[in-house]
Coordinates of C-alpha atoms and ligand atoms in Angstrom, one line a residue:
M1 CA 33.8 45.2 47.8
V2 CA 31.6 42.5 46.5
D3 CA 29.3 40.9 49.0
L4 CA 30.2 37.3 48.3
R5 CA 27.6 35.8 50.6
E6 CA 24.8 37.7 49.0
L7 CA 25.8 36.7 45.5
I8 CA 26.1 33.1 46.3
Q9 CA 22.8 33.1 48.0
K10 CA 21.2 34.7 44.9
V11 CA 22.8 32.1 42.7
S12 CA 21.7 29.1 44.9
Q13 CA 18.0 30.5 44.6
A14 CA 17.9 30.9 40.9
K15 CA 14.6 29.4 39.8
D16 CA 15.7 28.1 36.3
K17 CA 18.6 28.0 33.9
S18 CA 17.7 31.4 32.2
E19 CA 17.6 33.2 35.5
L20 CA 21.0 31.6 36.4
Q21 CA 22.4 32.8 33.0
I22 CA 21.3 36.4 33.8
L23 CA 23.0 36.2 37.3
K24 CA 26.1 34.8 35.7
T25 CA 26.4 37.8 33.3
Q26 CA 25.6 40.2 36.1
F27 CA 28.2 38.8 38.5
L28 CA 31.0 37.8 36.2
G29 CA 30.3 39.6 32.9
K30 CA 32.0 42.6 31.4
N31 CA 30.1 45.2 33.5
S32 CA 30.1 43.1 36.7
Q33 CA 31.6 44.6 39.9
I34 CA 34.3 42.1 40.0
N35 CA 35.4 43.0 36.5
Q36 CA 35.5 46.7 37.4
E37 CA 37.7 45.9 40.4
F38 CA 40.1 43.9 38.2
K39 CA 40.4 47.0 36.0
K40 CA 41.4 49.1 39.0
L41 CA 44.4 46.8 39.9
G42 CA 46.8 48.8 37.7
A43 CA 46.6 51.9 40.0
L44 CA 47.8 49.9 43.1
T45 CA 51.3 49.2 44.4
E46 CA 52.8 45.9 43.5
D47 CA 52.2 44.3 47.0
E48 CA 48.7 45.7 47.1
R49 CA 47.9 44.5 43.6
K50 CA 49.1 40.9 44.3
A51 CA 47.0 40.7 47.5
K52 CA 43.9 42.3 45.9
A53 CA 44.3 40.0 42.7
T54 CA 44.5 36.9 44.8
S55 CA 41.3 37.7 46.7
L56 CA 39.5 38.8 43.4
N57 CA 40.4 35.6 41.7
N58 CA 39.3 33.7 44.8
E59 CA 35.8 35.4 44.7
K60 CA 35.5 34.8 41.0
K61 CA 36.3 31.1 41.5
K62 CA 33.7 30.8 44.3
I63 CA 31.0 32.4 42.3
T64 CA 31.8 30.2 39.3
E65 CA 31.6 27.1 41.5
A66 CA 28.3 28.2 42.9
I67 CA 26.8 28.8 39.5
N68 CA 28.0 25.3 38.3
Y69 CA 26.7 23.7 41.3
R70 CA 23.3 25.4 40.9
L71 CA 23.3 24.5 37.2
K72 CA 23.7 20.7 38.0
E73 CA 20.9 21.0 40.6
L74 CA 18.5 22.6 38.0
E75 CA 19.3 20.0 35.4
K76 CA 18.7 17.2 37.8
S77 CA 15.3 18.5 38.8
E78 CA 14.4 19.1 35.2
I79 CA 15.1 15.4 34.4
N80 CA 13.1 14.3 37.4
K81 CA 10.2 16.4 36.5
K82 CA 10.3 14.9 33.0
L83 CA 10.5 11.3 34.3
Q84 CA 7.6 12.1 36.6
N85 CA 5.5 13.3 33.6
D86 CA 6.4 10.3 31.4
K87 CA 5.5 7.8 34.0
V88 CA 3.7 4.8 32.7
D89 CA 1.5 2.7 34.9
I90 CA 2.5 -0.8 33.9
T91 CA 0.0 -2.3 36.1
L92 CA -2.8 -1.1 33.8
P93 CA -4.5 -4.0 31.9
A94 CA -3.7 -4.0 28.1
R95 CA -6.4 -2.6 25.8
E96 CA -7.9 -5.3 23.6
R97 CA -7.5 -4.6 20.0
P98 CA -9.2 -6.2 17.0
N99 CA -6.8 -8.1 14.7
G100 CA -6.7 -6.9 11.1
K101 CA -7.6 -9.3 8.4
I102 CA -6.7 -9.5 4.7
H103 CA -9.9 -9.1 2.5
P104 CA -10.6 -12.2 0.4
V105 CA -10.2 -10.1 -2.8
S106 CA -6.7 -9.0 -1.8
Q107 CA -5.9 -12.6 -0.8
V108 CA -7.1 -14.0 -4.2
I109 CA -5.2 -11.3 -6.1
D110 CA -2.0 -12.3 -4.2
E111 CA -2.8 -16.1 -4.8
I112 CA -3.3 -15.4 -8.6
S113 CA -0.1 -13.3 -8.8
S114 CA 1.9 -16.0 -7.2
I115 CA 0.5 -18.8 -9.5
F116 CA 1.2 -16.8 -12.7
S117 CA 4.6 -15.6 -11.5
E118 CA 5.6 -19.3 -11.3
I119 CA 5.3 -19.5 -15.1
G120 CA 6.9 -16.2 -15.9
F121 CA 4.2 -13.6 -15.9
S122 CA 4.8 -10.3 -14.3
V123 CA 2.2 -7.9 -12.8
A124 CA 1.3 -4.7 -14.6
E125 CA -1.2 -2.0 -13.7
G126 CA -3.2 0.8 -15.2
P127 CA -5.5 3.6 -14.0
D128 CA -9.2 3.2 -13.2
V129 CA -10.0 6.5 -15.1
E130 CA -9.3 5.6 -18.8
T131 CA -9.7 7.2 -22.1
E132 CA -12.4 6.0 -24.3
Y133 CA -9.7 5.3 -26.9
N134 CA -7.8 2.8 -24.7
N135 CA -11.0 1.2 -23.3
F136 CA -12.8 0.8 -26.7
T137 CA -11.3 2.1 -29.9
A138 CA -7.8 0.8 -29.6
L139 CA -9.3 -2.5 -28.6
N140 CA -10.9 -2.7 -32.0
T141 CA -14.3 -1.6 -30.8
P142 CA -15.3 1.3 -33.1
E143 CA -17.7 4.1 -32.5
N144 CA -21.0 2.3 -33.2
H145 CA -19.9 -1.2 -32.5
P146 CA -22.7 -3.0 -30.5
A147 CA -20.0 -4.0 -28.0
R148 CA -20.1 -0.4 -26.7
D149 CA -23.5 -1.0 -25.2
M150 CA -22.5 -4.5 -24.2
H151 CA -20.9 -2.5 -21.3
D152 CA -23.0 -0.1 -19.5
T153 CA -20.3 2.5 -19.1
F154 CA -19.8 5.2 -16.5
Y155 CA -18.6 8.2 -18.6
L156 CA -17.1 11.1 -16.9
H157 CA -17.6 14.8 -17.8
G158 CA -20.4 13.7 -20.1
N159 CA -18.3 14.1 -23.2
K160 CA -17.7 10.3 -23.7
K161 CA -13.9 10.8 -23.9
I162 CA -13.0 9.8 -20.4
L163 CA -14.5 7.0 -18.5
L164 CA -14.2 4.5 -15.7
R165 CA -12.6 1.5 -17.4
T166 CA -15.2 -1.3 -18.0
H167 CA -12.5 -4.0 -18.1
T168 CA -8.8 -4.4 -17.6
S169 CA -8.2 -4.9 -21.3
P170 CA -7.0 -1.2 -21.9
V171 CA -3.9 -2.1 -19.9
Q172 CA -3.0 -4.5 -22.8
I173 CA -2.7 -1.3 -24.9
R174 CA -0.8 0.6 -22.3
A175 CA 1.7 -2.2 -21.6
M176 CA 2.4 -2.9 -25.4
L177 CA 2.9 0.9 -26.1
D178 CA 5.2 1.1 -23.1
G179 CA 7.6 -1.6 -24.1
K180 CA 8.8 -4.0 -26.8
P181 CA 7.5 -7.6 -27.4
P182 CA 7.6 -10.2 -26.0
F183 CA 4.9 -9.4 -23.4
K184 CA 3.9 -11.7 -20.6
I185 CA 1.8 -9.9 -18.0
I186 CA -1.1 -10.2 -15.7
V187 CA -3.1 -7.1 -14.7
P188 CA -5.3 -7.2 -11.5
G189 CA -7.4 -4.1 -10.9
R190 CA -10.8 -2.4 -10.3
T191 CA -13.3 -2.2 -13.1
Y192 CA -16.7 -0.4 -13.4
R193 CA -20.1 -1.0 -14.9
C194 CA -23.6 0.4 -14.3
D195 CA -24.9 -2.9 -12.7
S196 CA -26.0 -3.9 -9.3
D197 CA -27.6 -7.1 -7.9
Q198 CA -26.5 -10.2 -6.0
T199 CA -23.9 -11.2 -8.6
H200 CA -23.1 -7.8 -10.0
A201 CA -21.6 -4.7 -8.3
P202 CA -20.9 -1.3 -10.0
M203 CA -17.3 -1.7 -9.0
F204 CA -15.7 -5.1 -9.3
H205 CA -12.3 -6.7 -9.9
Q206 CA -10.8 -8.3 -13.0
L207 CA -7.6 -9.9 -13.9
E208 CA -6.3 -9.5 -17.4
G209 CA -3.7 -11.8 -18.9
L210 CA -1.6 -11.1 -22.0
H211 CA 1.2 -13.2 -23.7
I212 CA 2.5 -12.0 -26.9
D213 CA 5.5 -13.7 -28.5
K214 CA 6.6 -15.1 -31.9
D215 CA 4.8 -18.5 -31.9
I216 CA 2.1 -18.3 -29.3
T217 CA -1.0 -20.4 -30.2
M218 CA -4.4 -21.3 -28.7
G219 CA -2.7 -24.4 -27.3
H220 CA -0.5 -22.2 -25.1
L221 CA -3.7 -20.5 -23.9
K222 CA -5.4 -23.7 -23.0
G223 CA -2.3 -25.0 -21.2
C224 CA -1.9 -21.8 -19.3
L225 CA -5.5 -21.7 -18.1
D226 CA -5.6 -25.4 -17.3
Y227 CA -2.5 -25.0 -15.1
F228 CA -4.0 -21.8 -13.5
V229 CA -7.5 -23.3 -12.6
K230 CA -5.9 -26.4 -11.1
E231 CA -3.5 -24.4 -9.0
F232 CA -6.1 -21.8 -7.9
F233 CA -8.7 -24.3 -6.8
E234 CA -6.0 -26.6 -5.4
V235 CA -7.3 -29.7 -7.2
K236 CA -5.5 -32.4 -9.3
K237 CA -8.2 -32.7 -12.0
I238 CA -10.4 -30.0 -13.5
Q239 CA -13.1 -30.2 -16.2
M240 CA -12.9 -27.2 -18.5
R241 CA -14.6 -26.3 -21.8
F242 CA -14.0 -23.6 -24.3
R243 CA -17.2 -22.2 -25.7
P244 CA -16.9 -20.1 -29.0
S245 CA -17.8 -16.5 -28.2
H246 CA -17.1 -13.1 -29.4
F247 CA -14.9 -10.1 -28.3
P248 CA -14.0 -7.4 -30.7
F249 CA -10.3 -7.6 -29.4
T250 CA -9.8 -11.3 -29.9
E251 CA -10.1 -13.6 -32.9
P252 CA -11.0 -16.4 -32.3
S253 CA -12.7 -15.7 -29.0
A254 CA -13.9 -18.2 -26.4
E255 CA -15.5 -18.3 -23.0
V256 CA -14.3 -20.8 -20.5
D257 CA -16.4 -22.8 -18.2
I258 CA -15.4 -25.2 -15.3
G259 CA -17.3 -28.2 -14.3
Y260 CA -18.8 -28.4 -10.7
R261 CA -21.3 -30.2 -8.6
L262 CA -23.4 -29.2 -5.6
E263 CA -22.9 -30.9 -2.3
N264 CA -25.3 -29.9 0.5
G265 CA -25.8 -26.5 -1.3
R266 CA -22.0 -26.0 -1.6
I267 CA -20.2 -25.6 -5.0
I268 CA -17.5 -28.3 -5.4
V269 CA -15.2 -27.2 -8.3
G270 CA -13.5 -29.8 -10.5
E271 CA -15.9 -32.3 -11.8
G272 CA -19.6 -32.7 -12.1
D273 CA -22.5 -32.2 -14.4
K274 CA -22.8 -28.5 -14.1
W275 CA -20.8 -25.7 -15.8
L276 CA -19.8 -22.3 -14.5
E277 CA -18.4 -19.5 -16.7
I278 CA -15.2 -18.1 -15.3
L279 CA -13.5 -16.0 -18.0
G280 CA -13.3 -14.7 -21.5
C281 CA -10.3 -15.2 -23.8
G282 CA -9.0 -15.5 -27.3
M283 CA -6.1 -14.7 -29.6
V284 CA -5.3 -10.9 -29.7
H285 CA -6.8 -9.4 -32.8
P286 CA -4.3 -8.1 -35.4
N287 CA -5.9 -4.6 -35.3
V288 CA -5.3 -4.5 -31.5
L289 CA -1.6 -5.3 -32.1
K290 CA -1.4 -2.7 -34.8
N291 CA -2.9 0.0 -32.6
A292 CA -0.4 -0.9 -29.9
K293 CA 2.6 -0.7 -32.5
V294 CA 3.2 -4.4 -32.5
D295 CA 3.7 -6.0 -35.9
P296 CA 1.1 -8.7 -36.3
K297 CA 3.1 -10.4 -39.0
K298 CA 5.9 -11.1 -36.5
F299 CA 4.1 -11.4 -33.2
Q300 CA 0.9 -12.9 -31.9
G301 CA -0.5 -14.2 -28.8
F302 CA -3.4 -14.7 -26.4
A303 CA -5.4 -12.6 -23.9
F304 CA -7.8 -13.5 -21.2
G305 CA -10.0 -11.6 -18.7
M306 CA -11.6 -13.1 -15.5
G307 CA -13.6 -11.8 -12.7
I308 CA -11.6 -11.9 -9.5
D309 CA -14.6 -11.5 -7.2
R310 CA -16.3 -14.4 -8.8
L311 CA -13.3 -16.5 -8.3
A312 CA -13.0 -15.6 -4.6
M313 CA -16.7 -16.3 -4.1
L314 CA -16.4 -19.8 -5.6
K315 CA -13.2 -20.7 -3.8
Y316 CA -14.3 -19.5 -0.3
G317 CA -18.0 -20.2 -0.4
I318 CA -19.1 -16.6 -0.3
N319 CA -22.6 -16.2 -1.9
D320 CA -23.4 -12.5 -2.0
L321 CA -21.0 -10.3 -4.0
R322 CA -22.2 -7.2 -2.3
S323 CA -20.9 -8.3 1.1
F324 CA -17.4 -7.8 -0.3
F325 CA -17.9 -4.0 -0.4
E326 CA -19.8 -3.5 2.8
A327 CA -16.8 -3.1 5.1
D328 CA -18.5 -5.1 7.8
F329 CA -15.9 -6.1 10.4
R330 CA -17.7 -9.2 11.5
W331 CA -17.8 -10.4 8.0
L332 CA -14.2 -9.6 7.3
N333 CA -13.2 -11.3 10.6
Y334 CA -14.9 -14.5 9.3
F335 CA -13.8 -14.5 5.7
G336 CA -10.6 -12.6 6.0
F337 CA -7.1 -14.0 6.1
D338 CA -4.1 -13.7 8.5
P339 CA -1.9 -10.8 7.3
L340 CA 1.3 -12.9 7.9
D341 CA 0.1 -15.8 5.9
V342 CA 1.2 -14.6 2.4
P343 CA 0.3 -17.0 -0.3
T344 CA 2.9 -18.8 -2.3
S345 CA 2.6 -21.8 -4.6
Y346 CA 5.2 -23.8 -2.8
R347 CA 4.0 -23.1 0.8
G348 CA 0.3 -23.6 0.0
L349 CA -2.0 -20.9 -1.3
S350 CA -4.9 -20.8 1.3
R351 CA -5.6 -22.0 4.7
Ligands
LIG1 N1 -12.4 -7.8 -21.4 C1 -13.4 -9.0 -21.5 C2 -14.5 -8.7 -20.5 O1 -14.4 -7.8 -19.8 C3 -12.6 -10.2 -21.1 C4 -11.6 -10.6 -22.2 C5 -10.2 -10.2 -22.0 C6 -11.9 -11.3 -23.4 C7 -9.3 -10.5 -22.8 C8 -10.9 -11.7 -24.2 C9 -9.6 -11.3 -24.0 O2 -15.5 -9.3 -20.6

């Protein structure tokens, strides 16, 4: 006979679910005592069998009930233990966290992208590590052209074939080889030259513009830049002058200055008796178009390149370029922008 009380007591003392499972197999499984007794029923007389079967079933039911009961108990205490461990003290004071700010360079890139997207430019990108071919040769700057030392280049691997791009102009080549004309793109990005002082950093940011179509002229270039400068500095009138210049990849080439005046040591952009250079530009040289598999007899257009950091310094009154790259949180907290305040032309660009 099974000692029912003993079994039920063992079940009710099972420490955890796995111990309970072992007891279950032991008491009700194939080799359990109850099962053996069930097997012996056949040898009994009918009356004896009935009585014995009823009592065995009864025992089985009681054991099953005890197991289920203990299982519920164990589950409940498991949940309670978990809740106990996950307890949060809601009376603790909140930890103060510094608010993140958008860097002025990122802000200005967003502002510029927004301004140019209003007149149909899309944003393209290229790698910082460039081939010497894309950075110079394809841009009509042959091997011993003096323009190659105009840029003090960071070459990689010492073989002069791979370099850190000295301007965003190689993306002109990449973009044109990548698609079919017309092209109307701006390219913001990092650029590198061996240079470092208050107004030059070895890594800085440029924005390239490229518009190639069937009848694009210098007039379009002027209109486009006039629109951009006014929008960017958020002024109605701007004095701008195009000074003849030279770049191997444009013909004719120009540098653009904007007028400004000083008020209490601050630069006020718009009008005045002083000039500040902000970009280089020109009509894309036919050789560049040819190198980029664009037929210069059918297509032409302009390109420009400007220093983004320079523009950010001017607009937001920051006077040392190096502070941009020092990652000083106090500086960023002062000059940075609210992450939720995304610049758009219609809502206002800056604070
Ligand atoms: N790439 C030139 C520079 O870095 C700027 C430029 C771009 C000039 C496109 C003309 C056309 O100075």
